[in-house]
Amino acid sequence: MKNFVEELTWRGMLHQMMPGTEELLQKEQVTAYLGIDPTADSLHIGHLCGVMMLRHFQRCGHKPLALIGGATGMIGDPSGKSQERNLLDEETLAHNVRCIREQLSRFLDFDSDAPNKAELVNNYDWMKNFTFLDFARDIGKHITVNYMMAKESVQKRLNGEARDGLSFTEFTYQLLQGYDFLYLNEHKNCKLQLGGADQWGNITTGSELIRRINGKECFALTCPLVTKADGRKFGKTETGNIWLDRTRTTPYQFYQFWLNVPDEDAERYIKIFTSLEKEEIDAIIEEQRQDPGRRALQKRLAEEVTVMVHSKEDLEMAKEASNILFGKSTKESLLKLDEQTLLDVFAGVPHYDIPREEIVGKPAIELLTAGAPVFPSKGEMRKLTQGGGVSLNKEKLADPNYVIAESDLLDGKYLLAQQGKKKYFLIIAK
């Protein structure tokens, strides 16, 4: 089996670990957990580094636990946050947990009979019947306020990062997360907690709680918080998060995000967000250096992550959609796109909403001059058509008086007009 620490190290995914962690991992099959916040019904790519840690952990022969914070999600974690997050009701949390479980199954083996198959656990299951008095008596007495106050995440909030300070609810978060580690250690023999760099304080509270209550030694390992080359937060765009759920971020948008990352980011991201081996990644990096214009790194990165999160079929549709704008394509390519992908591809081109009766049965020259101002005059359209410079739905228009038929409308409502090679116009039948 591969050495997990070495695997994370060459991938740039190791930030910090407790002494003795690597020795433990080399000695036995270890169970480790990583907590995932269930505040939405989808993960986004900001979660991916942690999820990939679990994936590599399992591939190195160890047993991963994905902990959904059903109870702690009702409270909110101060780590790296400047405001207390919204609290969720039980019904919403249950829905979110189901959706996240489905997404995680694309990265982890939950269903085989392997001894290191992944498990999904929800801390709501062991916290829901825990009374405040029991928690204060059995858990709270073991960790001092001084110890909790010294945590960097708490200090930041107290020193003015938050407008409203730090609530007691949030202050108790590290104790609750610490209890998760204690519970999983006692019930699942979990000896290691994984997380992002901003979780170090919470994770070490857990290992300290286990040491004080049971006298056992447990360990912690964190990955760096992934950023862009310019230091900005990774995974955010002008329109918000890049989600793993196709209804929030379509496979085409998802593919385009990875395809368009800068070279220096692509070199880091392909190590973090794919399972490709070192030799293959090194070869792609060298290919990129020899011919940067081919963008070999971005293409392979986009392909690998899109297939892993979505499917091979979604990748092919995303590539087909990309070719429509940037390469050679045909009407058949257009017909393969679903409606949302079609709209994504042409989001940046002029759109014209026109009543259906003013499209179907009308000559193209009327539609593209009087109906939608694609051409400033009929004379100019005739001239460009004669030179082969006008297309409808990626097919050359031979006759400017061609009558638009119902069958010309993509998805029954769209008509794509093209002027020259790169100017597109989307006509939408109302």
XYZ file of C-alpha atoms in Angstrom:
430
model
C 0.000 0.000 0.000
C 1.089 3.592 -0.609
C 2.324 5.778 2.221
C -0.501 8.268 2.859
C 1.766 11.029 4.201
C 4.135 10.724 1.239
C 1.154 10.787 -1.141
C -0.203 13.999 0.391
C 3.260 15.569 0.520
C 4.059 15.325 -3.202
C 0.524 16.457 -4.025
C 0.926 19.612 -1.902
C -1.915 18.486 0.367
C -0.133 18.277 3.737
C -0.215 21.316 5.996
C 0.319 20.086 9.547
C 0.248 16.827 11.515
C 0.831 15.700 15.046
C 4.067 13.867 15.830
C 3.584 10.105 15.529
C 0.889 10.310 12.834
C 3.009 8.825 10.037
C 4.327 6.056 12.286
C 0.751 5.070 13.233
C -0.299 4.939 9.561
C 2.640 2.690 8.665
C 1.964 0.342 11.586
C -1.720 -0.543 11.029
C -4.909 0.076 9.088
C -6.167 3.321 10.614
C -9.694 4.722 10.795
C -9.875 8.491 10.266
C -12.723 10.944 9.942
C -13.290 14.261 8.232
C -16.205 16.526 9.094
C -18.402 18.058 6.411
C -20.728 20.948 7.058
C -24.279 20.173 5.815
C -25.490 23.770 5.436
C -26.413 23.150 1.765
C -27.764 20.153 -0.152
C -24.613 20.064 -2.279
C -20.892 20.178 -1.762
C -18.933 22.796 -3.690
C -15.351 22.648 -4.896
C -14.169 24.312 -1.690
C -14.921 20.929 -0.056
C -12.964 18.964 -2.639
C -9.514 19.071 -1.045
C -10.880 17.423 2.115
C -12.901 14.887 0.121
C -9.827 14.031 -1.965
C -7.887 13.507 1.280
C -10.457 10.876 2.256
C -10.201 9.344 -1.224
C -6.407 9.069 -1.037
C -6.692 7.754 2.539
C -8.906 4.893 1.366
C -6.689 4.183 -1.659
C -3.743 3.901 0.738
C -5.551 1.039 2.503
C -7.071 2.919 5.453
C -10.708 3.343 6.486
C -12.367 6.744 5.960
C -15.352 8.063 7.883
C -17.209 11.007 6.387
C -18.891 12.795 9.267
C -21.863 14.948 8.375
C -22.289 17.583 11.060
C -26.037 17.236 11.503
C -25.825 18.461 15.113
C -22.969 20.936 14.781
C -24.595 22.256 11.595
C -27.340 23.549 13.869
C -24.780 25.678 15.706
C -22.105 27.051 13.393
C -18.315 26.912 13.526
C -16.325 30.117 14.177
C -13.209 28.827 12.393
C -12.351 31.172 9.538
C -15.752 32.873 9.725
C -16.493 36.459 10.601
C -20.198 35.927 11.197
C -22.309 33.280 12.882
C -23.894 31.107 10.246
C -27.582 30.425 9.812
C -28.984 27.540 11.827
C -30.916 24.764 10.084
C -34.015 22.796 11.023
C -34.105 18.986 11.182
C -35.989 18.470 7.929
C -33.569 20.630 5.933
C -30.578 18.912 7.514
C -31.935 15.443 6.701
C -32.404 16.447 3.055
C -28.895 17.914 2.885
C -27.350 14.779 4.399
C -29.009 12.526 1.788
C -27.755 14.688 -1.073
C -24.200 14.906 0.259
C -24.061 11.117 0.785
C -24.928 10.643 -2.882
C -22.162 13.008 -3.983
C -19.546 11.433 -1.715
C -20.270 8.009 -3.214
C -18.591 9.213 -6.424
C -15.310 9.595 -4.521
C -15.428 6.883 -1.877
C -16.267 3.178 -1.793
C -19.183 2.853 0.634
C -20.710 -0.346 -0.731
C -18.074 -3.056 -1.120
C -17.236 -5.669 1.496
C -13.648 -4.415 1.803
C -12.444 -4.020 5.412
C -11.647 -0.367 4.699
C -14.946 0.554 3.047
C -16.041 4.096 3.799
C -18.817 4.906 6.247
C -21.053 7.941 6.569
C -21.770 9.033 10.127
C -23.932 11.881 11.385
C -23.160 13.472 14.740
C -26.856 14.245 15.194
C -27.318 10.521 15.884
C -25.275 10.672 19.096
C -25.951 14.272 20.078
C -29.753 14.449 19.775
C -30.452 12.854 23.168
C -27.500 14.377 25.001
C -28.839 16.862 27.558
C -27.034 20.087 28.322
C -26.517 19.032 31.948
C -25.025 15.687 30.901
C -22.712 17.379 28.436
C -21.566 19.960 31.000
C -20.953 17.269 33.620
C -19.368 14.536 31.468
C -17.479 16.538 28.837
C -17.230 20.214 29.762
C -15.342 19.616 32.998
C -12.357 18.106 31.157
C -11.413 21.169 29.058
C -10.688 24.513 30.702
C -11.966 27.846 29.433
C -8.326 29.000 29.307
C -7.523 26.168 26.882
C -10.515 27.020 24.675
C -9.805 30.772 24.747
C -6.264 30.225 23.488
C -7.472 28.832 20.151
C -6.642 31.086 17.215
C -10.171 30.941 15.771
C -11.626 32.177 19.070
C -8.978 34.880 19.460
C -9.675 36.258 15.985
C -13.369 36.589 16.714
C -12.750 38.204 20.084
C -10.227 40.649 18.676
C -12.670 42.366 16.388
C -13.087 40.222 13.238
C -16.771 39.757 13.979
C -19.199 42.619 14.295
C -21.121 40.927 17.084
C -18.326 39.111 18.900
C -18.513 35.388 19.641
C -21.693 33.779 20.921
C -21.656 31.099 23.620
C -23.183 28.755 21.031
C -20.181 29.126 18.772
C -17.718 29.089 21.649
C -18.910 25.576 22.538
C -18.327 24.358 18.962
C -14.815 23.096 19.598
C -16.070 21.040 22.554
C -18.810 19.503 20.421
C -16.352 18.686 17.628
C -14.010 17.301 20.274
C -16.796 15.045 21.517
C -17.299 13.723 17.962
C -13.670 12.565 17.957
C -14.119 10.998 21.410
C -17.312 9.196 20.349
C -15.793 7.859 17.125
C -12.669 6.773 18.968
C -14.755 4.820 21.481
C -17.246 3.359 18.972
C -15.297 3.113 15.684
C -11.691 2.927 16.954
C -11.042 6.182 15.087
C -7.522 7.419 15.875
C -7.062 10.242 13.373
C -9.002 13.346 12.424
C -8.470 15.038 9.061
C -9.461 18.572 8.132
C -8.527 21.887 6.602
C -5.794 24.078 8.082
C -8.418 26.290 9.751
C -9.672 23.264 11.742
C -6.414 22.583 13.601
C -7.640 24.154 16.843
C -10.887 22.161 16.891
C -9.121 18.916 15.976
C -6.499 19.240 18.699
C -9.250 19.927 21.247
C -10.649 16.503 20.328
C -7.353 14.680 20.743
C -6.810 16.483 24.074
C -10.307 15.469 25.259
C -9.606 11.806 24.407
C -6.268 11.951 26.247
C -7.826 13.446 29.372
C -10.866 11.124 29.515
C -9.476 7.792 28.273
C -5.718 8.306 28.368
C -5.430 7.326 24.701
C -3.273 9.036 22.096
C -5.038 10.216 18.975
C -3.743 12.209 16.047
C -4.481 15.096 13.698
C -3.569 15.920 10.090
C -4.646 18.937 8.052
C -4.471 20.011 4.419
C -3.739 23.593 3.340
C -6.578 25.900 2.401
C -6.465 26.004 -1.393
C -6.151 29.475 -2.893
C -5.679 30.923 -6.349
C -2.223 32.046 -7.455
C -3.132 35.650 -6.621
C -4.078 34.659 -3.061
C -7.839 34.946 -3.537
C -10.249 32.308 -2.296
C -10.456 29.205 -4.469
C -13.779 28.023 -5.877
C -15.591 31.341 -5.973
C -16.555 33.076 -9.219
C -18.477 36.228 -9.995
C -21.661 34.172 -9.885
C -20.792 32.427 -6.606
C -19.677 28.907 -5.673
C -18.876 26.165 -8.162
C -21.171 23.374 -6.930
C -21.032 19.625 -7.473
C -24.808 19.523 -8.009
C -25.585 19.843 -11.719
C -28.733 21.878 -11.042
C -26.633 24.564 -9.315
C -23.585 24.419 -11.614
C -24.095 22.628 -14.930
C -21.442 20.145 -16.123
C -20.551 22.612 -18.904
C -19.958 25.459 -16.412
C -18.058 23.053 -14.159
C -15.823 21.891 -17.021
C -15.220 25.478 -18.151
C -14.132 26.518 -14.646
C -11.280 23.990 -14.626
C -10.436 24.585 -18.290
C -9.885 28.282 -17.635
C -7.627 28.206 -14.562
C -4.214 29.888 -15.035
C -1.161 27.721 -15.755
C 0.373 28.080 -12.274
C -2.919 27.107 -10.629
C -3.443 24.174 -13.008
C -0.078 22.698 -12.016
C -1.132 22.684 -8.331
C -4.757 21.717 -8.894
C -4.057 18.625 -11.014
C -2.126 17.168 -8.075
C -4.806 18.018 -5.513
C -8.032 17.340 -7.389
C -7.248 14.210 -9.436
C -6.068 10.687 -8.654
C -3.508 10.661 -11.470
C -0.130 9.203 -10.514
C 2.961 11.361 -10.060
C 4.718 10.134 -13.209
C 1.731 10.952 -15.409
C 1.263 14.386 -13.846
C 4.977 15.165 -14.251
C 4.726 14.224 -17.935
C 1.709 16.534 -18.464
C 3.508 19.389 -16.658
C 6.509 18.931 -18.955
C 4.226 18.864 -22.002
C 2.697 22.144 -20.814
C 6.117 23.738 -20.432
C 7.142 22.674 -23.923
C 3.950 24.007 -25.529
C 1.890 26.226 -23.160
C -0.549 27.131 -25.937
C -1.996 23.611 -26.048
C -3.056 23.929 -22.385
C -2.503 20.218 -21.740
C -2.707 20.687 -17.963
C -6.033 22.509 -18.009
C -7.590 20.053 -20.472
C -6.588 16.973 -18.510
C -7.558 18.568 -15.184
C -10.988 19.556 -16.524
C -11.538 16.091 -17.982
C -10.556 14.179 -14.838
C -12.559 16.275 -12.376
C -15.667 16.483 -14.596
C -15.784 12.690 -15.039
C -15.219 12.102 -11.319
C -17.954 14.536 -10.224
C -20.398 13.997 -13.099
C -19.835 11.335 -15.789
C -18.042 10.520 -19.035
C -21.214 11.451 -20.942
C -21.370 14.852 -19.224
C -17.731 15.452 -20.119
C -18.376 14.685 -23.778
C -21.346 17.072 -23.827
C -19.267 19.789 -22.140
C -16.489 19.355 -24.715
C -19.025 19.354 -27.541
C -20.523 22.558 -26.143
C -17.080 24.170 -25.902
C -16.380 23.343 -29.549
C -19.555 25.128 -30.640
C -18.152 28.481 -29.582
C -14.449 27.893 -30.040
C -14.044 25.243 -32.724
C -15.650 23.485 -35.641
C -19.061 22.026 -34.959
C -22.290 21.117 -36.718
C -26.023 21.278 -36.172
C -25.775 17.764 -34.742
C -23.528 19.181 -32.004
C -26.189 21.732 -31.121
C -28.918 19.104 -31.016
C -26.964 17.080 -28.440
C -27.088 19.890 -25.887
C -29.754 20.050 -23.231
C -31.539 23.377 -22.809
C -29.534 24.591 -19.811
C -26.197 23.830 -21.476
C -27.321 25.634 -24.630
C -28.150 28.702 -22.529
C -24.836 28.428 -20.654
C -22.837 28.271 -23.887
C -24.522 31.348 -25.331
C -24.955 33.284 -22.088
C -22.662 36.034 -23.323
C -24.172 36.596 -26.769
C -27.066 38.963 -27.646
C -30.491 37.432 -26.885
C -33.713 38.465 -28.632
C -37.130 37.431 -27.288
C -39.560 37.406 -30.208
C -43.162 36.138 -30.413
C -43.270 32.690 -32.017
C -45.653 33.851 -34.753
C -43.048 36.411 -35.838
C -40.431 33.648 -36.267
C -42.088 30.536 -37.682
C -43.212 31.020 -41.287
C -41.183 34.204 -41.735
C -38.291 34.636 -44.228
C -34.887 34.709 -42.534
C -34.145 38.123 -44.040
C -37.231 39.584 -42.344
C -36.470 37.931 -39.001
C -32.804 38.936 -38.895
C -33.318 42.571 -39.864
C -36.793 43.729 -38.765
C -37.443 41.116 -36.032
C -33.994 40.859 -34.427
C -31.377 43.463 -35.404
C -28.710 40.905 -36.333
C -28.044 42.861 -39.564
C -28.505 46.610 -39.984
C -30.040 46.203 -43.466
C -31.386 43.599 -45.869
C -28.728 44.576 -48.396
C -25.924 43.787 -45.971
C -27.485 40.437 -45.072
C -27.875 39.484 -48.747
C -24.261 40.401 -49.425
C -22.935 38.389 -46.444
C -25.181 35.425 -47.288
C -23.814 35.292 -50.842
C -20.309 35.129 -49.400
C -21.262 32.210 -47.127
C -21.058 34.339 -43.991
C -24.510 33.670 -42.489
C -25.510 30.509 -40.621
C -28.620 29.307 -38.827
C -28.082 26.584 -36.220
C -24.495 26.106 -37.505
C -25.648 25.463 -41.096
C -24.767 27.893 -43.897
C -27.751 29.881 -45.114
C -27.875 29.670 -48.913
C -30.977 31.793 -49.486
C -31.796 34.916 -47.415
C -35.477 34.318 -48.176
C -35.425 30.864 -46.553
C -38.636 30.472 -44.516
C -38.097 29.526 -40.867
C -39.910 26.303 -39.945
C -41.015 25.002 -36.544
C -38.430 22.217 -36.940
C -35.645 24.832 -37.033
C -36.248 25.755 -33.390
C -33.830 24.009 -31.019
C -35.661 22.565 -28.019
C -38.777 23.972 -29.682
C -37.858 27.582 -28.848
C -34.302 28.626 -29.825
C -32.755 29.710 -33.116
C -29.022 30.381 -33.325
C -27.960 32.955 -35.905
C -24.302 33.424 -36.796
C -22.605 36.278 -38.598
C -19.137 35.341 -39.835
C -17.116 32.950 -37.661
C -17.505 34.381 -34.190
C -20.591 36.621 -33.885
C -23.576 34.745 -32.469
C -27.160 35.798 -31.737
C -29.721 33.714 -29.873
C -33.363 34.181 -30.862
C -35.897 32.902 -28.343
C -39.487 32.176 -29.330
C -41.902 33.502 -26.710
